[in-house]
Coordinates of C-alpha atoms in Angstrom, one line a residue:
Chain A
V1 CA 0.1 -0.1 -0.1
F2 CA 1.3 3.3 -0.9
Q3 CA 1.1 6.5 1.3
T4 CA 3.1 9.0 -0.9
S5 CA 3.5 9.8 -4.4
D6 CA 7.1 9.1 -3.7
D7 CA 6.2 5.5 -2.9
L8 CA 4.4 5.1 -6.0
V9 CA 7.3 6.5 -8.1
E10 CA 9.8 3.8 -6.3
A11 CA 7.6 1.2 -7.0
L12 CA 7.5 1.7 -10.6
L13 CA 11.5 2.5 -10.8
G14 CA 11.8 -1.1 -9.2
A15 CA 9.9 -2.9 -11.6
I16 CA 11.9 -1.2 -14.8
E17 CA 15.2 -3.2 -15.6
I18 CA 16.6 0.1 -16.6
D19 CA 19.8 -0.9 -17.8
C20 CA 18.4 -3.2 -20.4
Y21 CA 17.1 -0.6 -22.6
D22 CA 18.0 2.3 -24.3
L23 CA 14.9 4.0 -25.2
F24 CA 12.0 4.6 -22.6
G25 CA 8.5 5.8 -23.9
F26 CA 6.1 7.0 -21.2
S27 CA 2.3 7.3 -22.1
I28 CA 1.2 10.0 -20.0
V29 CA -2.2 11.1 -18.8
C30 CA -2.8 14.2 -16.6
N31 CA -3.9 12.7 -13.3
S32 CA -0.7 10.7 -13.0
A33 CA 1.6 13.2 -15.1
H34 CA 3.7 13.8 -12.0
I35 CA 4.2 10.4 -11.3
S36 CA 5.3 9.5 -15.1
L37 CA 7.5 12.4 -15.3
D38 CA 9.3 11.7 -12.1
V39 CA 9.8 8.1 -13.2
A40 CA 11.2 9.3 -16.4
R41 CA 13.5 12.1 -14.5
R42 CA 14.8 9.0 -12.1
V43 CA 15.3 6.8 -15.4
K44 CA 17.2 9.6 -17.5
A45 CA 19.5 10.1 -14.1
Q46 CA 20.7 6.7 -14.0
S47 CA 20.6 5.9 -17.8
T48 CA 21.9 9.1 -19.1
N49 CA 22.3 8.1 -22.9
A50 CA 18.9 6.5 -22.9
V51 CA 16.3 8.4 -25.0
I52 CA 13.3 9.6 -23.1
L53 CA 10.1 9.7 -24.9
A54 CA 6.9 11.3 -23.6
G55 CA 3.6 10.3 -25.3
G56 CA 0.0 10.1 -24.4
P57 CA -2.8 12.7 -24.3
Y58 CA -0.9 14.8 -21.8
G59 CA 1.7 16.0 -23.8
T60 CA -0.1 16.4 -27.2
K61 CA -1.6 20.1 -26.5
I62 CA 1.4 21.2 -24.3
S63 CA 4.3 19.4 -26.1
S64 CA 6.9 22.6 -26.2
E65 CA 6.0 23.6 -22.6
V66 CA 6.8 20.0 -21.3
L67 CA 10.1 20.1 -23.2
C68 CA 10.9 23.4 -22.0
A69 CA 10.1 22.5 -18.2
F70 CA 11.8 18.8 -18.1
P71 CA 15.3 18.9 -19.6
F72 CA 15.3 15.0 -19.1
I73 CA 12.5 14.7 -21.6
D74 CA 14.1 14.2 -25.0
G75 CA 10.8 14.3 -27.6
V76 CA 6.9 14.4 -27.2
A77 CA 5.0 12.0 -29.4
V78 CA 1.8 13.9 -30.0
G79 CA -1.7 12.5 -31.0
E80 CA -2.1 8.9 -31.7
G81 CA 1.0 7.0 -31.1
E82 CA 0.9 3.9 -33.3
K83 CA 2.3 4.6 -36.4
T84 CA 4.8 6.9 -34.6
I85 CA 6.7 4.4 -32.3
Q86 CA 7.0 2.5 -35.3
A87 CA 8.7 5.0 -37.0
I88 CA 10.6 5.8 -34.1
L89 CA 11.7 2.1 -33.5
S90 CA 12.8 1.8 -37.1
A91 CA 14.9 4.7 -36.9
H92 CA 16.7 3.4 -33.7
E93 CA 17.4 0.2 -35.4
E94 CA 18.8 1.7 -38.3
G95 CA 21.1 4.0 -36.2
T96 CA 19.6 7.3 -37.2
R97 CA 18.0 10.1 -35.1
C98 CA 15.1 8.3 -34.0
L99 CA 13.2 11.3 -32.7
R100 CA 13.3 12.8 -35.9
V101 CA 10.3 11.4 -37.5
P102 CA 6.7 12.4 -37.8
G103 CA 4.6 12.9 -34.8
V104 CA 7.5 13.9 -32.2
V105 CA 8.0 17.2 -31.1
T106 CA 11.6 17.8 -30.2
R107 CA 13.9 20.8 -28.8
E108 CA 15.6 21.1 -32.4
G109 CA 12.1 21.8 -34.1
N110 CA 8.4 20.6 -34.3
N111 CA 7.6 17.6 -36.4
C112 CA 4.1 17.3 -35.0
A113 CA 2.1 16.2 -38.1
T114 CA 0.2 13.6 -36.2
Q115 CA -0.1 10.3 -37.4
I116 CA -3.6 9.3 -37.6
I117 CA -5.1 5.8 -38.0
N118 CA -8.0 6.2 -40.5
D119 CA -9.0 2.7 -40.8
M120 CA -9.5 1.5 -37.2
D121 CA -10.1 -2.2 -38.4
C122 CA -6.2 -2.2 -39.1
L123 CA -5.5 -1.8 -35.5
P124 CA -4.0 -5.0 -33.8
F125 CA -6.1 -7.0 -31.4
I126 CA -5.9 -5.6 -28.0
G127 CA -6.2 -9.2 -26.6
N128 CA -3.1 -10.3 -28.1
N129 CA -1.5 -8.8 -25.1
E130 CA -1.6 -10.7 -21.8
S131 CA -1.5 -7.4 -19.8
Y132 CA -5.0 -6.7 -21.1
Y133 CA -6.6 -9.9 -19.3
E134 CA -4.2 -9.1 -16.3
A135 CA -5.8 -5.5 -16.2
L136 CA -9.2 -7.3 -16.3
D137 CA -8.7 -9.2 -13.7
A138 CA -7.5 -6.9 -11.6
V139 CA -10.5 -4.7 -12.2
R140 CA -12.9 -7.4 -11.3
E141 CA -11.2 -8.0 -8.1
I142 CA -12.3 -4.6 -7.2
V143 CA -15.7 -4.6 -9.1
P144 CA -16.7 -8.1 -9.1
E145 CA -19.9 -7.8 -10.4
G146 CA -21.2 -5.9 -13.7
A147 CA -17.9 -4.6 -14.8
A148 CA -17.9 -4.2 -18.5
T149 CA -15.1 -5.3 -20.5
P150 CA -13.4 -2.5 -22.2
L151 CA -12.9 -2.3 -26.2
E152 CA -11.8 0.5 -28.0
A153 CA -14.6 1.5 -30.8
T154 CA -14.1 5.0 -32.0
R155 CA -11.7 7.9 -32.0
G156 CA -12.3 11.6 -32.5
C157 CA -15.1 14.0 -31.6
P158 CA -16.4 16.9 -33.8
L159 CA -17.4 18.8 -30.6
K160 CA -15.7 21.7 -29.1
C161 CA -16.4 21.5 -25.5
S162 CA -13.8 24.2 -24.0
F163 CA -13.1 21.9 -20.7
C164 CA -12.5 18.7 -22.8
S165 CA -9.3 17.5 -24.3
T166 CA -10.4 14.7 -26.6
R167 CA -10.6 16.7 -29.9
Q168 CA -7.2 18.0 -29.0
V169 CA -5.8 14.3 -28.7
W170 CA -7.8 12.5 -31.1
G171 CA -9.1 15.2 -33.6
A172 CA -12.2 16.2 -34.9
S173 CA -12.9 13.5 -37.2
V174 CA -14.8 10.3 -35.8
R175 CA -13.4 7.0 -36.8
R176 CA -14.9 3.8 -35.7
K177 CA -14.3 0.0 -35.9
S178 CA -16.8 -1.8 -38.1
A179 CA -19.4 -4.2 -36.3
R180 CA -17.5 -7.3 -37.8
K181 CA -14.3 -6.2 -36.4
L182 CA -15.9 -5.5 -32.8
V183 CA -17.8 -8.9 -32.8
D184 CA -14.9 -10.6 -33.9
E185 CA -12.6 -9.2 -30.8
M186 CA -15.8 -10.0 -28.7
D187 CA -15.6 -13.4 -29.7
R188 CA -12.0 -13.8 -29.0
I189 CA -12.1 -12.1 -25.6
S190 CA -15.2 -14.1 -24.6
A191 CA -13.9 -17.3 -25.5
R192 CA -10.7 -16.4 -23.4
N193 CA -12.8 -15.2 -20.2
G194 CA -16.5 -15.7 -20.8
Q195 CA -17.2 -12.3 -20.5
T196 CA -20.3 -11.1 -22.6
F197 CA -20.8 -7.5 -21.6
F198 CA -18.4 -4.8 -23.0
S199 CA -17.7 -1.2 -22.9
L200 CA -17.4 0.2 -26.2
I201 CA -14.8 3.0 -25.8
G202 CA -14.9 6.3 -27.5
D203 CA -15.6 9.8 -26.0
N204 CA -18.7 10.0 -28.2
V205 CA -19.6 6.8 -29.8
G206 CA -23.0 8.2 -31.1
V207 CA -21.8 10.9 -33.2
P208 CA -22.3 11.5 -36.1
R209 CA -25.6 9.9 -36.0
A210 CA -25.9 8.2 -39.2
P211 CA -22.9 6.2 -39.2
F212 CA -23.7 5.1 -35.6
I213 CA -27.2 3.8 -36.5
R214 CA -25.7 2.0 -39.5
F215 CA -23.3 0.4 -36.9
C216 CA -26.2 -0.4 -35.0
N217 CA -27.9 -2.2 -37.6
E218 CA -25.1 -4.0 -38.4
M219 CA -24.6 -5.0 -34.9
A220 CA -28.0 -6.4 -34.9
Q221 CA -27.3 -8.7 -37.6
L222 CA -24.3 -9.8 -36.6
N223 CA -24.3 -9.9 -32.7
E224 CA -26.5 -12.8 -31.1
R225 CA -25.0 -12.6 -27.6
Y226 CA -23.2 -9.9 -26.6
T227 CA -24.7 -6.6 -24.6
W228 CA -22.6 -3.5 -24.4
G229 CA -22.5 0.0 -23.2
C230 CA -21.0 3.3 -24.5
S231 CA -20.8 7.1 -24.1
L232 CA -23.2 9.1 -26.0
K233 CA -24.6 12.6 -26.5
L234 CA -28.4 11.9 -26.6
D235 CA -29.8 15.0 -28.0
K236 CA -28.3 14.1 -31.4
L237 CA -30.6 11.0 -31.2
E238 CA -34.3 10.1 -31.6
K239 CA -36.6 8.3 -29.4
S240 CA -37.2 5.9 -32.5
H241 CA -33.3 5.0 -32.3
I242 CA -33.7 3.5 -28.8
P243 CA -34.8 0.3 -30.0
I244 CA -32.3 -0.1 -33.0
M245 CA -29.5 0.5 -30.1
Y246 CA -31.3 -2.1 -28.0
E247 CA -31.4 -4.7 -30.6
A248 CA -27.9 -4.1 -31.5
G249 CA -27.0 -5.1 -28.0
C250 CA -26.8 -1.6 -26.3
R251 CA -27.8 -1.8 -22.6
A252 CA -26.2 0.9 -20.7
I253 CA -25.3 4.5 -21.8
F254 CA -23.0 7.0 -20.2
V255 CA -24.5 10.6 -21.0
G256 CA -22.4 13.7 -20.0
L257 CA -25.3 16.1 -19.1
E258 CA -22.6 18.2 -17.5
S259 CA -25.2 21.3 -16.1
A260 CA -28.6 22.0 -15.4
S261 CA -27.8 25.2 -16.8
Q262 CA -28.5 25.9 -20.6
A263 CA -26.3 29.0 -20.3
T264 CA -23.4 27.2 -18.9
L265 CA -23.7 24.6 -21.7
D266 CA -23.9 27.4 -24.3
Q267 CA -21.0 29.0 -22.8
V268 CA -18.7 26.0 -22.9
N269 CA -19.7 25.1 -26.5
K270 CA -21.4 22.0 -25.6
T271 CA -23.9 22.7 -28.3
A272 CA -26.6 20.6 -26.4
S273 CA -30.1 21.0 -25.6
I274 CA -30.6 20.1 -22.0
R275 CA -34.4 19.7 -22.7
K276 CA -33.8 17.1 -25.6
E277 CA -31.1 15.3 -23.4
L278 CA -33.3 15.0 -20.5
E279 CA -36.4 13.8 -22.5
M280 CA -33.9 11.0 -24.1
V281 CA -32.5 10.1 -20.7
Q282 CA -35.9 9.5 -19.5
A283 CA -37.1 7.6 -22.4
C284 CA -33.8 5.4 -22.5
I285 CA -34.6 4.6 -18.5
D286 CA -38.1 3.8 -19.3
F287 CA -36.9 1.7 -22.4
G288 CA -34.7 -0.6 -19.8
M289 CA -31.4 1.0 -20.2
H290 CA -28.9 1.3 -17.7
V291 CA -28.4 5.0 -17.7
E292 CA -25.4 6.7 -16.1
T293 CA -25.3 10.6 -16.0
S294 CA -22.4 13.0 -15.3
F295 CA -22.2 16.6 -14.2
I296 CA -19.8 19.2 -13.6
I297 CA -19.6 22.0 -11.3
G298 CA -17.0 24.6 -10.6
F299 CA -17.4 26.7 -13.9
P300 CA -15.8 30.2 -13.4
W301 CA -19.4 31.9 -13.9
E302 CA -21.4 29.8 -12.0
T303 CA -23.7 31.0 -8.9
E304 CA -24.6 29.0 -6.1
E305 CA -27.9 28.8 -7.6
D306 CA -26.4 27.1 -10.8
I307 CA -24.7 24.7 -8.8
W308 CA -27.7 23.7 -6.4
D309 CA -29.8 23.1 -9.6
T310 CA -27.2 20.9 -10.9
Y311 CA -26.9 19.3 -7.9
R312 CA -30.9 18.9 -7.7
L313 CA -30.8 17.5 -11.0
H314 CA -28.3 14.8 -10.2
C315 CA -30.5 13.8 -7.3
E316 CA -33.4 13.6 -9.5
M317 CA -31.6 11.6 -11.9
L318 CA -31.0 8.9 -9.3
Q319 CA -34.4 9.2 -8.4
A320 CA -36.0 8.8 -11.8
G321 CA -34.0 5.6 -12.2
A322 CA -30.6 6.5 -13.3
F323 CA -28.1 3.5 -12.6
R324 CA -25.6 5.9 -11.6
S325 CA -25.2 9.8 -11.5
Q326 CA -22.1 11.7 -10.8
V327 CA -20.9 15.3 -9.8
S328 CA -17.6 16.2 -10.6
L329 CA -15.3 19.4 -9.6
L330 CA -14.4 20.6 -13.1
S331 CA -10.7 19.7 -13.4
P332 CA -8.7 22.3 -15.5
I333 CA -7.0 20.1 -18.0
P334 CA -3.8 21.5 -19.2
G335 CA -3.9 23.0 -22.6
T336 CA -7.6 23.1 -22.7
Q337 CA -9.2 26.1 -24.2
I338 CA -11.1 26.7 -20.8
V339 CA -7.7 27.1 -18.8
S340 CA -6.3 29.7 -21.0
D341 CA -9.3 31.7 -20.3
S342 CA -9.8 31.4 -16.3
K343 CA -7.6 31.8 -13.2
I344 CA -6.9 28.7 -11.5
I345 CA -6.6 28.5 -7.7
F346 CA -4.4 25.9 -5.7
D347 CA -5.9 25.5 -2.4
G348 CA -6.3 21.6 -2.2
L349 CA -9.8 21.6 -3.5
Q350 CA -9.5 19.5 -6.6
S351 CA -11.4 17.0 -8.8
Y352 CA -11.5 13.2 -8.5
L353 CA -9.0 13.3 -11.4
T354 CA -6.2 13.9 -9.1
D355 CA -7.8 12.0 -6.1
D356 CA -5.7 8.9 -6.1
G357 CA -5.7 8.7 -2.3
L358 CA -1.8 9.4 -2.0
R359 CA -0.3 12.4 -0.3
L360 CA 2.0 14.3 -2.8
S361 CA 5.5 14.3 -2.2
Q362 CA 7.3 17.9 -1.5
G363 CA 9.1 17.4 -4.9
H364 CA 5.8 16.9 -6.7
L365 CA 4.4 19.9 -4.8
D366 CA 7.1 22.1 -6.1
W367 CA 6.7 21.1 -9.6
I368 CA 3.0 22.0 -9.1
E369 CA 4.2 25.4 -7.8
E370 CA 6.8 25.9 -10.2
F371 CA 4.9 24.8 -13.4
P372 CA 1.0 25.6 -12.7
D373 CA 0.0 25.5 -16.5
L374 CA 1.3 22.1 -16.6
F375 CA -0.5 20.9 -13.3
S376 CA -3.3 23.0 -13.6
H377 CA -5.4 19.8 -12.8
F378 CA -4.5 20.0 -9.3
G379 CA -6.5 23.3 -8.6
H380 CA -10.0 24.4 -9.5
Y381 CA -11.1 27.6 -10.8
E382 CA -11.7 30.9 -9.1
T383 CA -15.5 31.2 -8.7
P384 CA -16.1 34.7 -7.6
N385 CA -20.1 34.1 -7.4
M386 CA -19.8 30.9 -5.5
S387 CA -18.4 30.2 -2.1
R388 CA -15.6 27.5 -1.7
I389 CA -17.8 25.7 1.2
T390 CA -20.6 25.3 -1.0
L391 CA -18.7 24.2 -3.8
K392 CA -17.0 21.4 -1.6
A393 CA -20.2 20.4 0.1
L394 CA -22.1 19.8 -3.2
R395 CA -19.0 18.0 -4.5
D396 CA -19.3 15.6 -1.5
A397 CA -22.8 15.4 -1.1
S398 CA -23.3 14.3 -4.5
S399 CA -21.2 11.3 -4.1
Q400 CA -22.9 10.4 -0.8
F401 CA -26.2 10.8 -2.3
A402 CA -25.3 8.2 -5.1
S403 CA -23.8 6.0 -2.6
I404 CA -27.1 6.0 -0.5
H405 CA -28.8 5.0 -3.8
A406 CA -26.3 2.2 -4.5
T407 CA -26.4 1.0 -1.1
Q408 CA -30.2 1.0 -0.9
R409 CA -30.5 -0.6 -4.2
K410 CA -28.2 -3.4 -3.1
K411 CA -30.5 -4.0 0.1
N412 CA -33.6 -3.8 -1.6
P413 CA -33.4 -4.4 -5.5
E414 CA -37.3 -4.4 -5.7
N415 CA -37.7 -0.9 -4.4
S416 CA -35.0 0.9 -6.0
G417 CA -33.9 2.1 -9.2
N418 CA -36.8 3.7 -11.1
H419 CA -39.1 5.0 -8.6
G420 CA -42.0 5.3 -11.3
R421 CA -41.3 9.2 -10.9
A422 CA -40.9 11.4 -14.1
L423 CA -38.2 13.9 -14.0
G424 CA -39.5 16.9 -12.2
A425 CA -41.6 14.8 -9.6
T426 CA -39.4 15.1 -6.8
Y427 CA -37.5 18.3 -7.0
P428 CA -38.6 21.3 -9.2
Y429 CA -35.6 20.9 -11.3
G430 CA -36.0 18.5 -14.3
R431 CA -39.6 20.3 -14.7
K432 CA -37.8 23.6 -14.4
A433 CA -35.1 22.7 -17.1
L434 CA -37.9 21.3 -19.6
E435 CA -39.7 24.5 -19.1
T436 CA -36.8 26.8 -19.4
S437 CA -35.6 25.1 -22.6
A438 CA -39.0 25.1 -24.1
Q439 CA -39.6 28.9 -23.4
G440 CA -36.1 29.7 -25.1
Chain B
M1 CA -27.5 -4.5 10.2
A2 CA -28.9 -1.1 11.0
S3 CA -31.7 -1.0 13.2
E4 CA -35.3 -0.1 11.9
N5 CA -35.2 3.7 13.0
I6 CA -31.8 4.1 11.3
D7 CA -32.9 2.2 8.1
K8 CA -35.9 4.8 8.1
M9 CA -33.2 7.9 8.5
M10 CA -31.2 6.4 5.4
L11 CA -34.5 6.3 3.6
A12 CA -35.4 9.7 4.2
L13 CA -31.8 10.9 2.9
Q14 CA -32.5 8.7 -0.1
E15 CA -35.6 10.4 -0.7
N16 CA -34.2 14.1 0.0
G17 CA -30.9 15.0 -1.5
V18 CA -31.2 18.3 -0.3
L19 CA -31.1 16.9 3.2
V20 CA -27.8 15.2 2.2
A21 CA -26.3 18.2 0.8
E22 CA -27.4 20.5 3.9
L23 CA -25.6 17.9 6.2
Q24 CA -22.5 18.2 4.2
L25 CA -22.7 21.9 4.2
V26 CA -22.6 21.9 8.0
F27 CA -19.2 20.1 7.9
S28 CA -18.0 22.0 5.3
K29 CA -18.5 25.2 7.4
I30 CA -16.9 23.6 10.6
E31 CA -13.7 22.7 8.4
A32 CA -13.9 26.4 6.9
A33 CA -14.1 27.8 10.1
A34 CA -11.4 25.4 11.6
G35 CA -9.2 26.4 8.3
V36 CA -8.7 22.8 7.5
D37 CA -9.7 20.2 4.9
L38 CA -10.1 16.9 6.4
T39 CA -9.0 13.6 5.1
K40 CA -11.2 10.6 4.8
E41 CA -9.9 9.4 7.9
E42 CA -9.8 12.6 9.8
K43 CA -13.3 13.0 9.0
R44 CA -14.0 9.5 10.7
E45 CA -12.1 10.6 13.5
F46 CA -14.1 13.7 13.9
V47 CA -17.5 12.0 13.6
A48 CA -16.1 9.4 16.4
E49 CA -15.2 12.5 18.5
L50 CA -18.8 13.9 17.8
A51 CA -20.7 10.6 18.9
K52 CA -18.7 10.6 21.9
I53 CA -19.6 14.1 23.1
A54 CA -23.2 13.6 21.8
S55 CA -26.1 13.7 24.8
K56 CA -28.2 10.7 24.9
E57 CA -31.1 12.8 23.1
G58 CA -28.6 14.8 20.8
P59 CA -28.6 14.4 17.3
L60 CA -26.7 11.6 15.8
I61 CA -24.5 12.8 12.9
I62 CA -23.5 10.5 10.3
W63 CA -20.7 11.4 7.7
L64 CA -20.6 8.8 4.9

């Protein structure tokens, strides 16, 4: 059991045979960026001639800043990495300067034309890697029931939500695996571990609508035994699409509603109609889908009334039959548009993204202080119209309320979940949002 | 296994998310007044201390 972030760094270093390699690649996501970067620093210190490459979502938008801040990083692979890492390894084998390939940014100059995979059916099967099954087993030890098996389905998102980094990493063009490819992968995984419930990974599997519905129709033809869940933006679909999705095997959907305030959704470029989303959420619940909703509080312009409205809508979702719901404090992800627009405060209040239960070591705290733009996700936005007390209380109360529902559902499955209440029946919020949007 | 009355209390919370938020708000105000942000373990310790000093008829405070 680790107590501090340093403990984790030490453990990871202990698992690397540093002397056996001369090129190290780190796939970095922001919530563990301080850990990955510190491991990279220590590897470079031990093996000064080794090439240290940073990759993953974290560095894509802030590659130059990462190179400037951390001299032990030799290059940053931006965007998708499959083609880039092949080019790097080929160059390395040939003895040429391996980081001078497309997709890698170095101090000598940008070479950041990202290497996009257009045909996702060409990607190698993830189940060829034994560590995939080891990771699945590890998750099932923690979540023994109902854990879906993750399987990548799409990349890219055309939306421009200012708080999100998906488009920056994967681009605006949505690419998807074919139904045949996915069913084949499901067959192979299921033959290995018997799992039949999958989570189709992609930030917005349902857009654009026409290819998604085509995909569902193909799945309905090919898929006889698997069920799946995915992340969707429901206001781009119609109620008539729900049976098509169900027929294809879809049983669970994750919907990022984000806010009860249409004005906030507009301000973050969400291009969503909260009224339409709520109608569709209710229709999906009524159809028998497991619906998980997600909200964000802590936008810089929000008032206390705004976040109470979002909190009430979260509660209402659970009481209207949502399987789960969550409210997160807005995390300023480095490089996203909203970060450049707003002031960030580092006072210990932060989103779940950085809540890994480890106490930050002094060295990592020093990094956060020295490079606030690279570690903005450890802070929260200044909210002049809202007290920190309320922000913190509603962040914590939302997870408590969800836990109470989950606990009660386990204790009394007959009398939980969908209480038969339409949105707006318990709190005025659902009704209020519907009426406000209709007037708007 | 919780007693019948405690089950009823939990049911009341399940029925009314605003009560949960108001409960949490009280704790956040105490934290702010004390100038601290408690860890999960410290929250448990604080609730245990409160329980010790609660009078027989006093409110039972649950901090999940």
